[in-house]
C-alpha cells in the first residue's frame, strides 16, 4: 500500500517531463501476473501493451519466477560483465540447441549493453567495420532506437528532433508498400544501388524490421524481403534484421523471418529475449563478420545474469518443440477476427500487421487515442502506433489465455463502438 | 557437445570474439557474495573489479537480496516502461530524501535506457536541444560509452575505431594535469572559448568525469573543476558530470563532486546506482533544462523495476546518514598505504586516483598486466586501466570488510613483488 | 609554335595525374575562335565541347574581345574584391535591364568565388541559414561540383569517392523519369515530405538541374519541376535551380526554366555567365533570403572584373531582344535531326536532352567513347556524359554558324557509322 | 562620373547584402596601376590592401598586361579546361625552372578550380584519400576558405556561422604563441598525437599557414613549424602548407617556408599566383601522393589560360634570379620602422607578421577600424585583420616603389595619430 514517501506526487515533483506512458495510463501499478496488471488500489487491467512486446510470455511467468528466485537466493551472479558464468553457458546452450541448430544458423552471439538500441548500435558499427563503408540503408517508418547511431536509422521526426544535431550515415528508402500495392519499392532500391551516379553510396548494411512495430505495424511481404536480402548480398552489404520487437514469437515464430528462406548477416534481439522483461539484448552475427576485437564494443551491463536465467527458461519452455508455435496461430485468428470487426465499424479502417503484432489503422490519431483512452477506462491497457499514431496496436502477451484474450478484445470492441458513436455525432 | 550445461566450450563455439574479461579471468563463475566470487569448482576469488564499479556494495547484499526476492515472489512488476509504479515512487522518494534534498539539489530524474552510455546519449542530446548548439567539449582520456553519440566523447582510440565511421560533434580538450603539474589546461579552454576565431564552436555542453576511471584514474583538482564549471556557465554551456563510475560512493561520497561547490546541470548515473549490479541508469537534470517531450528520448527498459527495489535499499541502507561515508575514509587509507608500498617496489611508479578508485601507474602495460595476471592466479580479480593499460586499478566493493580488503591488498603486493623480480631479472 | 621549354613533355613531368580531358584530346592547343580550336601545329578542330558549356558564345567573341582588350589597355581593374567598380555596375545594370526585369525577377545578385561549385556552396549554406535546417534534397545523377558541400549533392560515385570521407547533409531522391515513364518520382518526394515518420528531415532546400548535363542529359518535364517547386514551397524549403550548365541559352532561353512558371528562390550561374570563358559565378537570390552578413560567405576572386566586362557584352549582344533566342530553335532542329539519324544507326539508342544540350544514349560507355575518339581523329572535339558515360553529348557553342554545325554533325555521324560497323563485326 | 546605366545605386538595388569591402571603401573604382587605385571621379588611392594579397606585383603590371593583350588579340585560348595548351606548358616550364628545380622540389602541379578555397578542398580531400583517414588538424585563427570542406578548417566564428550546419572532420590545435611566449603549443599536439586515448584521431593532414593573414598576422617560429612538420611525418599525416596569402613573395621569398628546411607534402597557392589578380589556384603535391584519378577532383575553370599567361611572366620577371627577393628586405625594413613608430603611439600595441605581411595590434577592433577609416579619407586603402579585427594590416604590393610606400606609411601614421588623440580624449 502506498503511503508517504511513495506518494505519486513524487513523480510530478521529481520525474522528468520525458515520462510518457504514465500520462495515458495514470494508475500506480504494483503487481502483475500473466496478462494482467494490478494497481496499488487492487484494480486489474488486461495488458495488451506487454512492455511494448518485452513481455511476450506475460508478467512473472511462474517457471521463470521460480528459477530466478532460486538463483538469487543461492547467491547466483547478478552482474557478470562478460565473464564466463554457468548461467550464461546454459543460456547459450539452450539458444544453440533449440533455436540456432534447428535452423542451421551458425551465428555467434554477442551480448551488447542490455537495450535494443545498443544492439542496433553494435550492429551498425560492426557492419561499417566489416565493409569499410559508412552508409546504412534503412526504411521509412523504421524504428531502431534513439541513441545517436540508431536514431540515424529511425524514421520518426519527433524522436529525430531529440538529437539536437544532424544525424548522418543513413540513406532512407521506401518500405514495402510505401507507395501503395501497385509499386514495388524494391525496384527503386535496386536501381539506386546499381546506378553509379545515383548518389547512394555503396552500403555497409541494409537494416529492416520485417514488421514495423512503432511505424504502424507495416508488414513487409516475404518476396520483398527476399529481394532486399538478395540486393544486400549482390552489393556487398550486410543484411541486418532488427527483430527486437517482432522476434521471440511475436510474429508467429521465434524469428519474424522464419520460413522466408533468408539468412540475415546480423540479427538484433532485445525486448522479450529475457522472457521476463529484464534488460537484455544480443546480436547474432555470422562468424565471418564476428570481427570486433575484445571489448571493442562493450558495456557494463552486457552480462545481466538474472536475465540469462529467465531467458534460458523461456527458450526451453516455449521453443523446445513446435507446440507453442502452433498455439499462436489460433490466437492470431482470434485477434484478426476482432480487428476485422473493428474495421467494419470504422469507415476506411484497414488491418495492419502480422502474427500476433496486429492492429487496425482507424485513419486518425485522434480517434485511435480516444479508443485507447476509453479502453483504459474499462481496464484494458493498449497503445497506438504509426507515423500519426493512427493505428490501434495489439501487443498482448502471446501466452494470453483465450478467455482473457477474448475479454480484452471485447473491451477493445466496446471502446471502438463508443468512440465511433461520438465521432459520428460530432460529425453531424 | 554439451554435458555439464556449463561446459565452457560453448563460449568458444557460440560467443562473439568481442568477449573480453573472460580472457583474463577464465574461470566459469557460479556464485558471488559480498566481495567474493566463487567459480563452478568452488574456488573463491576476492573481487577488486566489482563489475567495473557496478558492485560498489558488493555482490548479493543481503538486504537488497531479501527485498528483491520478496518483490519477485509477490508478483511485483519487473518491466514497467515508464509507468508509475509504487516501487519507482519509493525509489524516487528515497533519492529525494537522502541524496537530493540534503544537497539542496532541485534536479529532476530522467530514467533512460539502463546503461551508462544511454544516460550519456540522453545528456548530450538534451544539452544540444537546450542550447541549440552542436559542439560538446570532452576531455583527453575520457570514457563515456561506445554508442555513437557517447563514443564521440570517448577518447580511447581502440573504442573509437569500432565505430567504422567518423565521430562528430565533439571537441577534445586536455584534462587536468595532461601536460604536467606546471600547466593549467583550463587556460587553453578559457582562451579558446573566449576567442571568436579559435575554431572551437560555442559549446552545448562540457562533459567530464571528476576521476577518469577507464582513462587511468586521473583525478581532477577541485579548483580545476570549479574553473571548468565557471567557464561552462560563462559561455552558456551545460556542465555534465559523468558520475557513472565515480559516483555512488566510489570517490568517497555519494557524488564524486560532493563538497566541491559546483552544481552540475546534468549528472549521469549508472553502474552502482541499482546497488545490486542490475542494469539501471538515470540522468539528473536541472528543472529548467528538463525539456525533452514525453518519450522524445525513450527506451524499452527504462523502467527496470527490480533495480528500483534494490536501488532504494542501497540509498536507505548506506546514505541515510554519514556513517557509511565516514567508514570509507578508513578503507581509503588502507588502500593508499598498500599502493604506496607498491610504488616503492616499482621504480617510477606513481599513485593515481581519489577516494576508493585508486591505482598505481607502473609505467608499462606489460608490467601491469603481469601483475594482474599473477594476482588472479592467487585468487584476486583486478584489472588495469589507462591509455596503455599501465595503471593497476583497485575497484574493490566499498563495503569490503577490512580483513578481506587487507587480504586482497596483500595478494596484490605479492603479485607486484613477483612481477618486479621477474622484470629485473629480464632486464639484467 | 612550341619550342623548349614549353615541350608538352612538361605535362607528364609536372602536371598532376588528375588531368583528364587532355588524355582524350591530346593535342596542344594554341588558339581558338568561334567554334573552332587550333592546335600548335595549326590543325583545326570543331568544338562540340565548348568548355563544358562555358563557351556558349564560342571562343574569343570579337565584341567581347575588343571590349576586354580596351579594358586592360586602359588599366581597368582586374581584381576588384567586392569593391564597387564601374564595370560591375554596368554588368549589374545589363543583367537587371535585359534579364531580370523582363522576367519580373526581384532577385539580388551575390558574386561568389568564380566557380560553379562555389555558387552551389553559397546557395546550400544560405538555404540552411535561412531555414535553420540542414537537410538538402538533391537528385539521382545530379552534378553540382566537387568541393565538400557541393559534392554531397553530387551523385557521381567516382567524384564522391574523391572526398575521402562521408558526405553529409543531403538526401537523394529519384529524378524525373528515373524509374521509367510510368512512374512519377515526385509522388515519392511528396509522400516522404508529408510523412512525419519517413526519416527524411524537413529540407532546407531542394536543388536540381532542369537538364542534368553531367548526369546524362536527363531533361525533367516542366510539370515535374512545377510539382517539385510546389512541394518546396509547401514544406518551407528553398528551391535552388542549378543553372550552371543549362543556363545562358544552352537550354533554349537565358534560364533553363524560362517559361515554366516557377520562381526559384536561388539560382546558381557560372560557366557561360562571363560569355568569354573567364571564371565567374554568381547566385541570384530572392531578397527575403538575402541574409548573409557582409563577407559571411566570401572569396578573393569574387570580383573578377575582366569577366564583368565580357559578361555585360554577352547580355547586351545576345539577350537584349528575342532574335538570338529565336535562332536557337533552328539550330536545335538541326541537332535533333542529326541525333535521330544516329539513333537509327545504333539499336536501342535514345535521344536525350533539351534545347541545345542534346545527346544520344548509345547504350554503352565503350561505344560512346569509341565514337568520340573517332570523331576527334577527324577533327571534332566531343565528349560523353551519363552515369556510365553512355551518352554522346553535343555542347557546341550556341552561336555556331549553321555550316560549321552541319559539318560537325556530319563528322559525328561518320564516327558513329564507323564505330557501329566495328561493333557489329566484333559481335559476329 | 557615373551615369546610367552604371549608377552606383544599382549596387544597393541588386547586389547582395553579402558585399563587404565596398562598405568601408565606398568609392566606385575605375582604374588601377601599380600600387594605386583610381576612382570614377579620378581620385587616387594608395592600395595597401592589394586584393588581400592577390596583387603582390601591383595592378596591371605593364609586362603582364602587354603579354595578356597580345594573347587575347591573337585569339589565344581563354578557357582551356585541362586540355594541353602551349600557354600552360610555358607556365609549367617557368614554374619548374625558376621555382621548383632551384629548391629541389619534385612536386606535381594540380590545377584546381581557380580559388584558394578550391585548392584547400582538393588538398584536404587528397590527404584523406591518401591516408584513408578523416581527421585534419588545423589551428586557431587559421583561415582556409568558406566552402564546406575548407570552412571546417577555418577558425573564424562569423564565417563558420555561415555554414548553417555543423562542420566536421577537423581538430583544432593552438597555433604557435597562442598561450603566450612561455608555452610551446606543439607540446600539446605532440602529446595528443602520441596518446592513444587522447581522443584526437590519427590525422590525415596537418594544415597551417606559416603566417596567419586573416587571423591577425600571427607568424609561427620556424622551429615550431619544423616541429609540426616532424610530428606530421612521425604520425603518417600529410603536411599541407596553405601559402595562398603568405606565398608569392609576400613573406619575403617565393614560398613563405623557404629557408626553413621543410618539404611540405602539399602546398596550396592562389591569390597572387597569376601575378595579375586573375582567378587561378593550384596545389603542389609530392609525386607519391598524386593519386587523384583523372578529373576525380575537377572544376570547369581549372584552365584559366589568361592567368597562365600572366603567371608565367610573373615568375620570369620576378623570380628568375635573387634580385627581386633582395629588394623585398629593404621594403620590409621601411614597413617595420613605420609600424614600430605606430606601436609607440598606441599603448600596448604590438607588431605582428613577417616579411611584407606586417601589421600592428592596436588592442581593439574599434581603434583599428577608426585608423583604417581615417586612412581611407586621406587616400589610403588599408584593412584590419585578427579575431576581433584588432590588427591594422599592411598588404601593399611588394613592388610598391619606395616613395609611394613611404607616402602610404605616412598616411597611416597620421591616421593613427589622429585616432589616438580621439581615443585619449574619449578616455578622459
JSON list of N, CA and C in Angstrom, two decimals, chain A residues 53 128 164 178 238-239 328 338 423:
[
{"chain": "A", "resi": 53, "resn": "UNK", "atom": "N", "xyz": [5.98, -5.26, -26.17]},
{"chain": "A", "resi": 53, "resn": "UNK", "atom": "CA", "xyz": [6.46, -6.55, -26.68]},
{"chain": "A", "resi": 53, "resn": "UNK", "atom": "C", "xyz": [7.69, -7.07, -25.95]},
{"chain": "A", "resi": 128, "resn": "UNK", "atom": "N", "xyz": [29.78, -1.46, -40.53]},
{"chain": "A", "resi": 128, "resn": "UNK", "atom": "CA", "xyz": [30.70, -0.46, -41.10]},
{"chain": "A", "resi": 128, "resn": "UNK", "atom": "C", "xyz": [32.15, -0.94, -41.01]},
{"chain": "A", "resi": 164, "resn": "UNK", "atom": "N", "xyz": [19.04, 16.99, -31.47]},
{"chain": "A", "resi": 164, "resn": "UNK", "atom": "CA", "xyz": [19.67, 18.31, -31.37]},
{"chain": "A", "resi": 164, "resn": "UNK", "atom": "C", "xyz": [20.78, 18.53, -32.37]},
{"chain": "A", "resi": 178, "resn": "UNK", "atom": "N", "xyz": [5.07, 1.25, -49.42]},
{"chain": "A", "resi": 178, "resn": "UNK", "atom": "CA", "xyz": [5.05, 2.67, -49.02]},
{"chain": "A", "resi": 178, "resn": "UNK", "atom": "C", "xyz": [4.26, 3.54, -49.99]},
{"chain": "A", "resi": 238, "resn": "UNK", "atom": "N", "xyz": [25.80, -5.94, -45.56]},
{"chain": "A", "resi": 238, "resn": "UNK", "atom": "CA", "xyz": [25.27, -6.89, -44.59]},
{"chain": "A", "resi": 238, "resn": "UNK", "atom": "C", "xyz": [23.77, -6.66, -44.42]},
{"chain": "A", "resi": 239, "resn": "UNK", "atom": "N", "xyz": [23.05, -7.73, -44.31]},
{"chain": "A", "resi": 239, "resn": "UNK", "atom": "CA", "xyz": [21.62, -7.63, -44.03]},
{"chain": "A", "resi": 239, "resn": "UNK", "atom": "C", "xyz": [21.41, -7.74, -42.53]},
{"chain": "A", "resi": 328, "resn": "UNK", "atom": "N", "xyz": [0.03, -20.37, -31.27]},
{"chain": "A", "resi": 328, "resn": "UNK", "atom": "CA", "xyz": [-0.01, -18.94, -31.63]},
{"chain": "A", "resi": 328, "resn": "UNK", "atom": "C", "xyz": [-0.96, -18.69, -32.79]},
{"chain": "A", "resi": 338, "resn": "UNK", "atom": "N", "xyz": [-11.33, -10.13, -34.42]},
{"chain": "A", "resi": 338, "resn": "UNK", "atom": "CA", "xyz": [-11.77, -8.95, -33.67]},
{"chain": "A", "resi": 338, "resn": "UNK", "atom": "C", "xyz": [-11.42, -7.68, -34.42]},
{"chain": "A", "resi": 423, "resn": "UNK", "atom": "N", "xyz": [-17.83, 10.10, -32.53]},
{"chain": "A", "resi": 423, "resn": "UNK", "atom": "CA", "xyz": [-17.30, 10.77, -33.71]},
{"chain": "A", "resi": 423, "resn": "UNK", "atom": "C", "xyz": [-18.40, 11.05, -34.72]}
]
